Short mmCIF file of C-alpha atoms in Angstrom, two decimals:
data_model
loop_
_atom_site.label_atom_id
_atom_site.label_comp_id
_atom_site.label_asym_id
_atom_site.label_seq_id
_atom_site.Cartn_x
_atom_site.Cartn_y
_atom_site.Cartn_z
CA UNK W 1 59.79 -4.38 -67.31
CA UNK W 2 56.36 -4.92 -68.80
CA UNK W 3 55.58 -5.92 -72.38
CA UNK W 4 53.17 -2.95 -72.44
CA UNK W 5 55.72 -0.35 -71.44
CA UNK W 6 57.72 2.16 -73.51
CA UNK W 7 61.00 0.92 -71.99
CA UNK W 8 60.35 -2.59 -73.32
CA UNK W 9 58.93 -1.65 -76.74
CA UNK W 10 61.44 1.06 -77.69
CA UNK W 11 64.47 0.08 -75.62
CA UNK W 12 64.89 -3.52 -74.50
CA UNK W 13 63.28 -5.36 -77.46
CA UNK W 14 65.10 -3.57 -80.32
CA UNK W 15 68.46 -4.02 -78.56
CA UNK W 16 67.89 -7.73 -77.90
CA UNK W 17 66.73 -8.36 -81.50
CA UNK W 18 69.66 -6.47 -82.97
CA UNK W 19 72.21 -8.28 -80.77
CA UNK W 20 70.67 -11.67 -81.52
CA UNK W 21 70.83 -11.39 -85.32
CA UNK W 22 74.14 -9.50 -85.48
CA UNK W 23 75.78 -12.23 -83.42
CA UNK W 24 74.44 -14.83 -85.85
CA UNK W 25 76.10 -12.97 -88.73
CA UNK W 26 79.44 -12.79 -86.90
CA UNK W 27 79.33 -16.36 -85.50
CA UNK W 28 80.96 -18.02 -88.49
CA UNK W 29 83.06 -20.50 -86.57
CA UNK W 30 81.69 -23.50 -84.71
CA UNK W 31 83.05 -22.22 -81.42
CA UNK W 32 80.82 -19.14 -81.69
CA UNK W 33 77.72 -20.90 -82.92
CA UNK W 34 76.12 -20.72 -79.46
CA UNK W 35 76.65 -16.91 -79.29
CA UNK W 36 73.05 -15.95 -80.29
CA UNK W 37 71.59 -18.33 -77.70
CA UNK W 38 73.99 -17.06 -75.09
CA UNK W 39 73.03 -13.47 -75.88
CA UNK W 40 69.33 -14.30 -75.62
CA UNK W 41 69.87 -16.13 -72.33
CA UNK W 42 71.77 -13.17 -70.86
CA UNK W 43 69.11 -10.80 -72.08
CA UNK W 44 66.41 -12.96 -70.47
CA UNK W 45 68.33 -12.96 -67.15
CA UNK W 46 68.58 -9.17 -67.38
CA UNK W 47 64.81 -9.01 -68.02
CA UNK W 48 64.25 -11.00 -64.81
CA UNK W 49 66.71 -8.93 -62.81
CA UNK W 50 64.93 -5.75 -63.92
CA UNK W 51 62.00 -6.73 -61.64
CA UNK W 52 64.07 -7.41 -58.58
CA UNK W 53 67.78 -8.06 -58.88
CA UNK W 54 67.81 -9.64 -55.40
CA UNK W 55 66.13 -12.76 -56.79
CA UNK W 56 68.38 -13.23 -59.78
CA UNK W 57 70.79 -15.43 -57.72
CA UNK W 58 67.77 -17.55 -56.70
CA UNK W 59 66.89 -18.15 -60.34
CA UNK W 60 70.50 -18.90 -61.26
CA UNK W 61 70.96 -21.35 -58.38
CA UNK W 62 67.66 -23.05 -59.28
CA UNK W 63 68.81 -23.41 -62.90
CA UNK W 64 72.25 -24.81 -61.98
CA UNK W 65 70.95 -27.25 -59.36
CA UNK W 66 68.16 -28.59 -61.60
CA UNK W 67 70.49 -28.87 -64.60
CA UNK W 68 72.97 -30.83 -62.48
CA UNK W 69 70.18 -33.01 -61.12
CA UNK W 70 68.92 -33.71 -64.63
CA UNK W 71 72.39 -34.75 -65.82
CA UNK W 72 72.78 -36.97 -62.76
CA UNK W 73 69.38 -38.57 -63.34
CA UNK W 74 70.27 -39.25 -66.96
CA UNK W 75 73.59 -40.85 -65.99
CA UNK W 76 72.18 -42.97 -63.10
CA UNK W 77 70.28 -46.19 -63.01
CA UNK W 78 68.03 -48.17 -60.68
CA UNK W 79 67.28 -46.91 -57.20
CA UNK W 80 69.89 -44.15 -57.43
CA UNK W 81 68.03 -42.61 -60.37
CA UNK W 82 64.78 -42.46 -58.35
CA UNK W 83 66.45 -41.10 -55.26
CA UNK W 84 67.99 -38.21 -57.19
CA UNK W 85 64.61 -37.42 -58.77
CA UNK W 86 62.83 -37.44 -55.43
CA UNK W 87 65.48 -35.23 -53.81
CA UNK W 88 65.38 -32.74 -56.67
CA UNK W 89 61.58 -32.58 -56.64
CA UNK W 90 61.55 -32.13 -52.86
CA UNK W 91 64.03 -29.27 -53.21
CA UNK W 92 61.94 -27.50 -55.88
CA UNK W 93 58.68 -27.97 -54.05
CA UNK W 94 60.27 -26.94 -50.74
CA UNK W 95 61.58 -23.74 -52.29
CA UNK W 96 58.16 -22.97 -53.77
CA UNK W 97 56.40 -23.81 -50.46
CA UNK W 98 58.70 -21.48 -48.52
CA UNK W 99 58.33 -18.44 -50.75
CA UNK W 100 54.73 -18.87 -51.68
CA UNK W 101 53.00 -20.69 -48.86
CA UNK W 102 54.96 -20.20 -45.57
CA UNK W 103 52.97 -17.20 -44.45
CA UNK W 104 49.71 -18.81 -45.59
CA UNK W 105 50.29 -21.78 -43.32
CA UNK W 106 51.43 -19.57 -40.45
CA UNK W 107 48.31 -17.42 -40.74
CA UNK W 108 46.12 -20.53 -40.91
CA UNK W 109 47.75 -22.01 -37.77
CA UNK W 110 47.28 -18.68 -35.97
CA UNK W 111 43.62 -18.57 -36.94
CA UNK W 112 43.13 -22.10 -35.58
CA UNK W 113 44.93 -21.16 -32.34
CA UNK W 114 42.80 -18.06 -31.90
CA UNK W 115 39.59 -20.02 -32.49
CA UNK W 116 40.57 -22.86 -30.17
CA UNK W 117 42.12 -21.00 -27.27
CA UNK W 118 40.84 -17.47 -27.65
CA UNK W 119 44.38 -16.11 -28.12
CA UNK W 120 44.42 -12.44 -28.94
CA UNK W 121 46.40 -11.08 -31.87
CA UNK W 122 49.05 -9.61 -29.57
CA UNK W 123 50.20 -13.05 -28.43
CA UNK W 124 49.99 -15.14 -31.57
CA UNK W 125 51.85 -18.44 -31.31
CA UNK W 126 53.63 -17.91 -34.70
CA UNK W 127 54.75 -14.77 -36.44
CA UNK W 128 54.74 -14.16 -40.15
CA UNK W 129 57.95 -14.06 -42.19
CA UNK W 130 59.13 -11.07 -44.19
CA UNK W 131 58.99 -12.88 -47.55
CA UNK W 132 58.71 -11.13 -50.92
CA UNK W 133 57.39 -13.52 -53.54
CA UNK W 134 59.88 -13.89 -56.44
CA UNK W 135 58.07 -13.06 -59.63
CA UNK W 136 57.53 -16.05 -61.94
CA UNK W 137 58.66 -18.65 -59.35
CA UNK W 138 55.68 -20.90 -60.06
CA UNK W 139 56.42 -20.94 -63.80
CA UNK W 140 60.11 -21.57 -63.69
CA UNK W 141 59.69 -24.18 -60.90
CA UNK W 142 57.03 -26.13 -62.79
CA UNK W 143 59.03 -25.90 -66.02
CA UNK W 144 62.01 -27.48 -64.27
CA UNK W 145 59.94 -30.11 -62.51
CA UNK W 146 58.68 -31.24 -65.92
CA UNK W 147 62.31 -31.33 -67.14
CA UNK W 148 63.37 -33.55 -64.21
CA UNK W 149 60.49 -35.98 -64.70
CA UNK W 150 61.25 -36.14 -68.42
CA UNK W 151 64.90 -36.90 -67.59
CA UNK W 152 63.73 -39.75 -65.35
CA UNK W 153 61.51 -41.09 -68.14
CA UNK W 154 64.38 -40.98 -70.62
CA UNK W 155 62.74 -38.37 -72.81
CA UNK W 156 65.53 -35.76 -72.70
CA UNK W 157 68.11 -35.94 -75.49
CA UNK W 158 69.87 -32.54 -75.39
CA UNK W 159 71.76 -31.23 -72.38
CA UNK W 160 73.65 -28.14 -73.51
CA UNK W 161 73.86 -25.80 -70.53
CA UNK W 162 73.35 -22.59 -72.50
CA UNK W 163 70.21 -24.01 -74.13
CA UNK W 164 68.97 -25.12 -70.73
CA UNK W 165 69.50 -21.64 -69.23
CA UNK W 166 67.60 -20.15 -72.15
CA UNK W 167 64.87 -22.83 -71.88
CA UNK W 168 64.18 -21.83 -68.24
CA UNK W 169 64.74 -18.09 -68.40
CA UNK W 170 63.39 -17.34 -71.93
CA UNK W 171 61.85 -13.91 -71.36
CA UNK W 172 58.61 -14.27 -73.40
CA UNK W 173 57.44 -17.02 -71.04
CA UNK W 174 59.39 -16.44 -67.80
CA UNK W 175 56.94 -14.24 -65.92
CA UNK W 176 53.51 -15.66 -66.72
CA UNK W 177 53.93 -18.75 -68.87
CA UNK W 178 53.30 -20.81 -70.80
CA UNK W 179 54.80 -23.73 -68.91
CA UNK W 180 57.41 -25.10 -71.36
CA UNK W 181 58.49 -28.65 -72.17
CA UNK W 182 62.13 -29.42 -72.78
CA UNK W 183 61.31 -31.59 -75.83
CA UNK W 184 59.41 -28.71 -77.49
CA UNK W 185 61.94 -25.94 -77.00
CA UNK W 186 65.49 -27.36 -77.03
CA UNK W 187 65.44 -28.44 -80.72
CA UNK W 188 64.29 -24.91 -81.67
CA UNK W 189 67.06 -23.25 -79.65
CA UNK W 190 69.62 -25.63 -81.22
CA UNK W 191 68.45 -24.94 -84.81
CA UNK W 192 70.85 -22.36 -86.30
CA UNK W 193 68.25 -21.38 -88.92
CA UNK W 194 66.15 -19.73 -86.21
CA UNK W 195 68.91 -17.15 -85.62
CA UNK W 196 68.50 -15.78 -89.16
CA UNK W 197 66.18 -12.76 -89.53
CA UNK W 198 63.16 -13.48 -91.66
CA UNK W 199 60.57 -11.00 -92.89
CA UNK W 200 57.79 -13.61 -92.41
CA UNK W 201 58.64 -14.07 -88.71
CA UNK W 202 58.66 -10.31 -88.17
CA UNK W 203 55.35 -9.79 -89.99
CA UNK W 204 53.61 -12.59 -88.13
CA UNK W 205 55.23 -11.92 -84.75
CA UNK W 206 54.60 -8.17 -84.72
CA UNK W 207 50.98 -8.65 -85.87
CA UNK W 208 50.20 -11.17 -83.14
CA UNK W 209 52.00 -9.04 -80.59
CA UNK W 210 49.92 -6.04 -81.57
CA UNK W 211 46.68 -8.00 -81.13
CA UNK W 212 47.81 -9.05 -77.62
CA UNK W 213 48.80 -5.46 -76.75
CA UNK W 214 45.36 -4.23 -77.88
CA UNK W 215 43.62 -6.87 -75.74
CA UNK W 216 45.57 -5.68 -72.72
CA UNK W 217 45.62 -1.90 -73.22
CA UNK W 218 42.34 -1.23 -75.01
CA UNK W 219 40.09 -3.89 -73.42
CA UNK W 220 41.37 -5.38 -70.15
CA UNK W 221 42.66 -2.12 -68.66
CA UNK W 222 39.39 -0.33 -69.49
CA UNK W 223 37.41 -3.03 -67.64
CA UNK W 224 39.46 -2.77 -64.44
CA UNK W 225 37.63 0.37 -63.10
CA UNK W 226 34.31 -1.48 -63.30
CA UNK W 227 35.60 -4.45 -61.33
CA UNK W 228 37.92 -2.97 -58.65
CA UNK W 229 35.29 -1.20 -56.48
CA UNK W 230 32.95 -4.15 -56.45
CA UNK W 231 35.68 -6.48 -55.19
CA UNK W 232 36.91 -4.14 -52.46
CA UNK W 233 36.53 -5.51 -48.92
CA UNK W 234 33.30 -4.29 -47.35
CA UNK W 235 31.88 -2.87 -50.60
CA UNK W 236 28.55 -4.80 -50.34
CA UNK W 237 27.47 -4.17 -53.93
CA UNK W 238 23.79 -4.27 -54.91
CA UNK W 239 22.44 -6.56 -57.62
CA UNK W 240 23.25 -4.53 -60.74
CA UNK W 241 26.60 -3.43 -59.37
CA UNK W 242 27.56 -7.01 -58.57
CA UNK W 243 26.63 -8.26 -62.04
CA UNK W 244 28.55 -5.46 -63.78
CA UNK W 245 31.58 -5.89 -61.53
CA UNK W 246 31.72 -9.69 -61.80
CA UNK W 247 31.23 -9.63 -65.58
CA UNK W 248 33.87 -6.93 -65.89
CA UNK W 249 36.42 -8.99 -63.99
CA UNK W 250 35.48 -12.14 -65.88
CA UNK W 251 36.30 -10.47 -69.17
CA UNK W 252 39.16 -8.41 -67.80
CA UNK W 253 40.99 -11.59 -66.75
CA UNK W 254 40.08 -13.20 -70.10
CA UNK W 255 41.57 -10.46 -72.24
CA UNK W 256 44.46 -9.78 -69.87
CA UNK W 257 45.66 -13.41 -69.99
CA UNK W 258 44.77 -13.85 -73.65
CA UNK W 259 46.64 -10.66 -74.43
CA UNK W 260 49.75 -11.82 -72.57
CA UNK W 261 49.60 -15.21 -74.31
CA UNK W 262 49.43 -13.53 -77.72
CA UNK W 263 52.24 -11.15 -76.90
CA UNK W 264 54.45 -14.01 -75.70
CA UNK W 265 53.80 -15.97 -78.93
CA UNK W 266 54.39 -12.90 -81.06
CA UNK W 267 57.63 -11.96 -79.31
CA UNK W 268 58.98 -15.47 -79.53
CA UNK W 269 58.17 -15.66 -83.24
CA UNK W 270 60.41 -12.61 -83.82
CA UNK W 271 63.31 -14.91 -82.81
CA UNK W 272 62.11 -17.72 -84.99
CA UNK W 273 60.86 -19.77 -82.03
CA UNK W 274 57.35 -21.12 -81.59
CA UNK W 275 55.76 -21.36 -78.12
CA UNK W 276 53.03 -23.81 -77.14
CA UNK W 277 49.51 -22.51 -77.35
CA UNK W 278 48.15 -21.47 -73.96
CA UNK W 279 44.72 -19.96 -74.72
CA UNK W 280 42.02 -21.05 -77.11
CA UNK W 281 38.73 -19.18 -76.64
CA UNK W 282 37.82 -20.82 -73.30
CA UNK W 283 34.46 -19.01 -72.91
CA UNK W 284 33.29 -20.87 -76.01
CA UNK W 285 33.70 -24.17 -74.13
CA UNK W 286 30.82 -26.62 -74.25
CA UNK W 287 31.54 -28.04 -70.78
CA UNK W 288 33.96 -27.61 -67.90
CA UNK W 289 36.43 -30.22 -69.18
CA UNK W 290 36.47 -28.39 -72.51
CA UNK W 291 37.09 -25.14 -70.62
CA UNK W 292 40.27 -26.60 -69.06
CA UNK W 293 41.42 -27.84 -72.45
CA UNK W 294 41.21 -24.19 -73.60
CA UNK W 295 42.25 -22.13 -70.53
CA UNK W 296 45.90 -22.06 -69.46
CA UNK W 297 46.42 -25.09 -71.63
CA UNK W 298 50.03 -25.79 -70.66
CA UNK W 299 49.17 -25.73 -66.94
CA UNK W 300 46.23 -28.05 -67.55
CA UNK W 301 48.48 -30.51 -69.34
CA UNK W 302 51.07 -30.23 -66.57
CA UNK W 303 48.47 -31.02 -63.92
CA UNK W 304 47.15 -33.91 -66.01
CA UNK W 305 50.54 -35.45 -66.79
CA UNK W 306 52.41 -34.83 -63.49
CA UNK W 307 49.59 -34.83 -60.90
CA UNK W 308 46.35 -36.46 -62.08
CA UNK W 309 47.89 -39.43 -63.95
CA UNK W 310 50.53 -40.24 -61.25
CA UNK W 311 47.73 -40.20 -58.66
CA UNK W 312 46.05 -42.96 -60.65
CA UNK W 313 43.90 -41.03 -63.12
CA UNK W 314 40.84 -43.04 -64.01
CA UNK W 315 42.52 -46.45 -63.75
CA UNK W 316 41.01 -47.54 -60.42
CA UNK W 317 37.30 -46.92 -60.73
CA UNK W 318 35.00 -43.94 -60.68
CA UNK W 319 35.36 -43.12 -56.98
CA UNK W 320 39.14 -42.88 -57.26
CA UNK W 321 38.80 -40.90 -60.46
CA UNK W 322 36.62 -38.30 -58.73
CA UNK W 323 39.05 -38.14 -55.80
CA UNK W 324 42.00 -37.59 -58.19
CA UNK W 325 40.10 -34.86 -60.04
CA UNK W 326 39.37 -33.04 -56.75
CA UNK W 327 42.94 -33.32 -55.51
CA UNK W 328 44.36 -32.15 -58.82
CA UNK W 329 42.16 -29.09 -58.96
CA UNK W 330 42.74 -28.24 -55.29
CA UNK W 331 46.49 -28.30 -55.98
CA UNK W 332 45.84 -26.22 -59.11
CA UNK W 333 44.04 -23.67 -56.96
CA UNK W 334 46.89 -23.51 -54.50
CA UNK W 335 49.36 -23.10 -57.37
CA UNK W 336 47.53 -19.88 -58.30
CA UNK W 337 47.82 -18.36 -54.85
CA UNK W 338 48.33 -18.94 -51.14
CA UNK W 339 44.89 -18.27 -49.76
CA UNK W 340 41.64 -20.01 -48.94
CA UNK W 341 39.91 -18.16 -51.78
CA UNK W 342 42.17 -19.97 -54.24
CA UNK W 343 41.56 -23.31 -52.49
CA UNK W 344 37.80 -22.75 -52.83
CA UNK W 345 38.25 -21.76 -56.49
CA UNK W 346 40.17 -24.97 -57.21
CA UNK W 347 37.63 -26.97 -55.21
CA UNK W 348 34.75 -25.53 -57.20
CA UNK W 349 36.39 -26.48 -60.45
CA UNK W 350 37.10 -29.98 -59.07
CA UNK W 351 33.44 -30.25 -58.12
CA UNK W 352 32.38 -29.06 -61.57
CA UNK W 353 34.52 -31.71 -63.22
CA UNK W 354 33.22 -34.44 -60.94
CA UNK W 355 29.61 -33.44 -61.59
CA UNK W 356 30.20 -33.32 -65.33
CA UNK W 357 31.80 -36.76 -65.36
CA UNK W 358 29.05 -38.21 -63.23
CA UNK W 359 26.37 -36.66 -65.47
CA UNK W 360 27.97 -38.08 -68.59
CA UNK W 361 28.27 -41.49 -66.98
CA UNK W 362 24.57 -41.57 -66.14
CA UNK W 363 22.94 -39.57 -68.95
CA UNK W 364 25.58 -39.46 -71.66
CA UNK W 365 26.85 -36.35 -73.41
CA UNK W 366 24.49 -33.35 -73.48
CA UNK W 367 22.54 -33.11 -76.74
CA UNK W 368 21.41 -29.48 -76.41
CA UNK W 369 23.25 -26.93 -78.50
CA UNK W 370 23.25 -23.94 -76.16
CA UNK W 371 22.56 -24.60 -72.48
CA UNK W 372 25.73 -26.60 -71.59
CA UNK W 373 27.90 -23.69 -72.80
CA UNK W 374 25.81 -21.12 -70.88
CA UNK W 375 25.90 -23.22 -67.75
CA UNK W 376 29.66 -23.67 -68.07
CA UNK W 377 30.20 -19.92 -68.44
CA UNK W 378 28.04 -19.11 -65.39
CA UNK W 379 29.85 -21.74 -63.32
CA UNK W 380 33.24 -20.34 -64.34
CA UNK W 381 32.09 -16.78 -63.59
CA UNK W 382 30.91 -17.83 -60.09
CA UNK W 383 34.30 -19.37 -59.38
CA UNK W 384 36.11 -16.21 -60.58
CA UNK W 385 34.49 -14.36 -57.67
CA UNK W 386 36.55 -16.40 -55.19
CA UNK W 387 39.62 -16.12 -57.44
CA UNK W 388 39.47 -12.31 -57.33
CA UNK W 389 38.03 -11.50 -53.92
CA UNK W 390 40.44 -10.53 -51.11
CA UNK W 391 38.83 -12.94 -48.65
CA UNK W 392 36.09 -15.56 -48.40
CA UNK W 393 33.60 -13.22 -46.68
CA UNK W 394 33.82 -10.67 -49.48
CA UNK W 395 33.46 -13.42 -52.08
CA UNK W 396 30.30 -14.78 -50.41
CA UNK W 397 28.88 -11.27 -50.14
CA UNK W 398 29.38 -10.68 -53.88
CA UNK W 399 27.94 -14.06 -54.78
CA UNK W 400 24.87 -13.28 -52.67
CA UNK W 401 24.55 -9.87 -54.28
CA UNK W 402 24.19 -11.57 -57.70
CA UNK W 403 20.78 -12.90 -56.53
CA UNK W 404 19.73 -9.70 -54.77
CA UNK W 405 20.88 -10.38 -51.21
CA UNK W 406 22.14 -6.78 -50.91
CA UNK W 407 19.17 -5.21 -52.62
CA UNK W 408 18.74 -3.39 -55.91
CA UNK W 409 19.94 0.10 -56.78
CA UNK W 410 18.94 1.84 -60.02
CA UNK W 411 20.20 5.07 -61.63
CA UNK W 412 18.51 8.23 -60.47
CA UNK W 413 17.25 8.87 -63.97
CA UNK W 414 14.84 5.94 -63.64
CA UNK W 415 13.12 7.32 -60.50
CA UNK W 416 10.11 8.37 -62.63
CA UNK W 417 9.31 4.68 -63.10
CA UNK W 418 9.01 4.00 -59.37
CA UNK W 419 5.18 3.87 -59.46
CA UNK W 420 5.18 1.38 -62.35
CA UNK W 421 7.68 -0.87 -60.62
CA UNK W 422 5.70 -0.69 -57.36
CA UNK W 423 2.69 -2.19 -59.13
CA UNK W 424 4.79 -5.30 -59.61
CA UNK W 425 5.85 -5.30 -55.95
CA UNK W 426 9.33 -3.91 -56.73
CA UNK W 427 10.72 -1.04 -54.60
CA UNK W 428 14.32 -0.55 -55.65
CA UNK W 429 16.44 2.37 -54.44
CA UNK W 430 17.11 5.14 -56.91
CA UNK W 431 20.40 6.32 -55.48
CA UNK W 432 22.46 5.63 -58.58
CA UNK W 433 24.85 2.76 -59.36
CA UNK W 434 27.83 3.60 -57.18
CA UNK W 435 31.35 3.72 -58.58
CA UNK W 436 30.31 3.03 -62.15
CA UNK W 437 30.78 5.86 -64.70
CA UNK W 438 27.92 5.23 -67.10
CA UNK W 439 29.34 7.86 -69.50
CA UNK W 440 32.84 6.38 -69.52
CA UNK W 441 34.29 3.67 -71.78
CA UNK W 442 33.79 0.82 -69.33
CA UNK W 443 30.28 -0.40 -70.24
CA UNK W 444 30.73 -0.14 -74.07
CA UNK W 445 34.05 -1.94 -73.76
CA UNK W 446 32.39 -4.66 -71.64
CA UNK W 447 29.72 -5.21 -74.28
CA UNK W 448 32.37 -5.32 -77.02
CA UNK W 449 34.50 -7.72 -75.00
CA UNK W 450 31.58 -10.11 -74.58
CA UNK W 451 30.93 -10.05 -78.35
CA UNK W 452 34.56 -10.74 -79.16
CA UNK W 453 34.93 -13.53 -76.62
CA UNK W 454 31.82 -15.41 -77.65
CA UNK W 455 31.61 -14.75 -81.41
CA UNK W 456 34.93 -13.61 -82.93
CA UNK W 457 37.73 -15.98 -84.08
CA UNK W 458 40.76 -16.03 -81.80
CA UNK W 459 44.27 -15.05 -82.80
CA UNK W 460 45.40 -18.55 -83.66
CA UNK W 461 42.41 -19.05 -85.96
CA UNK W 462 43.09 -15.76 -87.75
CA UNK W 463 46.77 -16.71 -88.33
CA UNK W 464 46.24 -20.44 -88.79
CA UNK W 465 47.74 -20.47 -92.32
CA UNK W 466 51.13 -19.48 -90.82
CA UNK W 467 51.18 -21.84 -87.77
CA UNK W 468 52.13 -19.21 -85.13
CA UNK W 469 52.28 -21.73 -82.25
CA UNK W 470 53.48 -25.30 -81.83
CA UNK W 471 49.91 -26.59 -81.92
CA UNK W 472 47.81 -25.70 -84.96
CA UNK W 473 44.24 -24.41 -84.54
CA UNK W 474 42.17 -24.43 -87.72
CA UNK W 475 39.78 -21.60 -88.38
CA UNK W 476 36.07 -22.56 -88.30
CA UNK W 477 33.93 -21.61 -91.30
CA UNK W 478 31.29 -18.89 -90.91
CA UNK W 479 30.73 -15.23 -91.26
CA UNK W 480 33.69 -14.44 -88.96
CA UNK W 481 36.03 -16.63 -91.04
CA UNK W 482 38.73 -14.24 -92.19
CA UNK W 483 42.42 -14.97 -92.50
CA UNK W 484 45.48 -12.82 -91.98
CA UNK W 485 47.79 -12.39 -94.92
CA UNK W 486 50.87 -10.24 -95.38
CA UNK W 487 49.08 -7.63 -97.43
CA UNK W 488 49.13 -3.83 -97.41
CA UNK W 489 45.58 -3.66 -96.03
CA UNK W 490 46.45 -5.85 -93.02
CA UNK W 491 49.68 -3.96 -92.44
CA UNK W 492 47.94 -0.56 -92.37
CA UNK W 493 45.26 -1.93 -90.04
CA UNK W 494 47.76 -3.33 -87.57
CA UNK W 495 49.88 -0.20 -87.70
CA UNK W 496 46.81 1.89 -86.78
CA UNK W 497 45.98 -0.54 -83.98
CA UNK W 498 49.52 -0.31 -82.62
CA UNK W 499 49.37 3.49 -82.62
CA UNK W 500 46.03 3.35 -80.78
CA UNK W 501 47.66 1.13 -78.16
CA UNK W 502 50.59 3.54 -77.78
CA UNK W 503 48.19 6.39 -77.09
CA UNK W 504 46.32 4.15 -74.67
CA UNK W 505 49.46 3.41 -72.63
CA UNK W 506 49.05 6.48 -70.46
CA UNK W 507 49.35 4.28 -67.34
CA UNK W 508 51.37 1.11 -66.96
CA UNK W 509 49.40 -1.85 -65.51
CA UNK W 510 50.76 -5.29 -64.66
CA UNK W 511 49.29 -8.46 -66.12
CA UNK W 512 46.98 -10.18 -63.67
CA UNK W 513 48.85 -13.49 -63.94
CA UNK W 514 52.12 -11.89 -62.78
CA UNK W 515 51.07 -12.48 -59.19
CA UNK W 516 51.11 -16.23 -59.63
#
């Protein structure tokens, strides 16, 4: 069930909201005080089962085992405490490795065997497993790993099982994040005031949800037709095709993930619960470190707190710091997907971070106002090619096409300028730009998306007076500085935007981060 589907908007969500608030009215006795949280937990488990009921037992077993391990860690001391933590972490990582990476390692070993011994594909030494990746497994696994480590550090104070089930399975975050922290969410689930319906929460939540829905339906989905043909295996795009396709995917992913993040925050606010911020205008970043403080913010903090710092961080000299950065980003790449393209993507970002840190160590922080941001965006865009491409060969072909390795193809309407271009030594083909509908909405939407990403305030800045997320982002001053308020004008505008989204939902498309 997708957030951008009629079944969710007009079936699931109204029923869950009604049950949540009605149970709060009826739960007058202390024994029924947990009824709203129990209802929301059951509704979240139903939401997960809607995707594939076969993996609901896997989620439930994971929740029960990790809850038990957390209680045992909290009750233990000394070496026993550490042994339980290590065993629980190994179990979580082993489960993730089996479902997400088993076939990747088998395919890699087969490729090595073929290269070394010339084995043909009919007699491969290992055979792939019939594994279907459980949706959201990376998010609920990392959420529970953070819980276990926090238990070991003595930072967990509340162990109610119903609240823990809700913490892990909470449907606004379950499928594509953000990665939650126990200390942020459990006090909110335990607060009985959050189960009371409030007009302010509905106004803020529905408005933010509508912005996220518009980002997904009206922007990201209209950019997909520009990107898909360019990233198809064997497409060999020419220069202009490659630039349009890569830019389209760069902003498709941006508005797809930004839209999901807004929709998750808006949905959660309907229940009186604030989620952590996960997206803060990353293409406005001044450098690559700033990009990772803005993109998938909860994952960045997880990698910093539970991978980079335990590896040693920057405590043992520059060489070890660079090593730890590279290892952290390589693991971050593997977290996104089981493939060498994701490893390369993570390695590129690790290299970017190392180069930036080395540059700052030698030359200090960049003083220019524009070129570090432009360079950061181009570096991120280059890495997205490997993130999106089906294989390394296709990614390299597209990257080469950006500098003209596959030639240049111009629209047929420009053929009359062939003589003028020839005077400059340019002899492009005039066989049209394949796959791209110049009269369709794609190119205008791409230009609008670029303007919004680079110049417009983001959702958190527009709503900053009402603190929609756990973190607070203040709105910068300038000509785009406008603030949402619960007025008739804003209400009519968002109602019109919601109606436009409904008419745009003629086809249901998954969010890109669902595959991770």
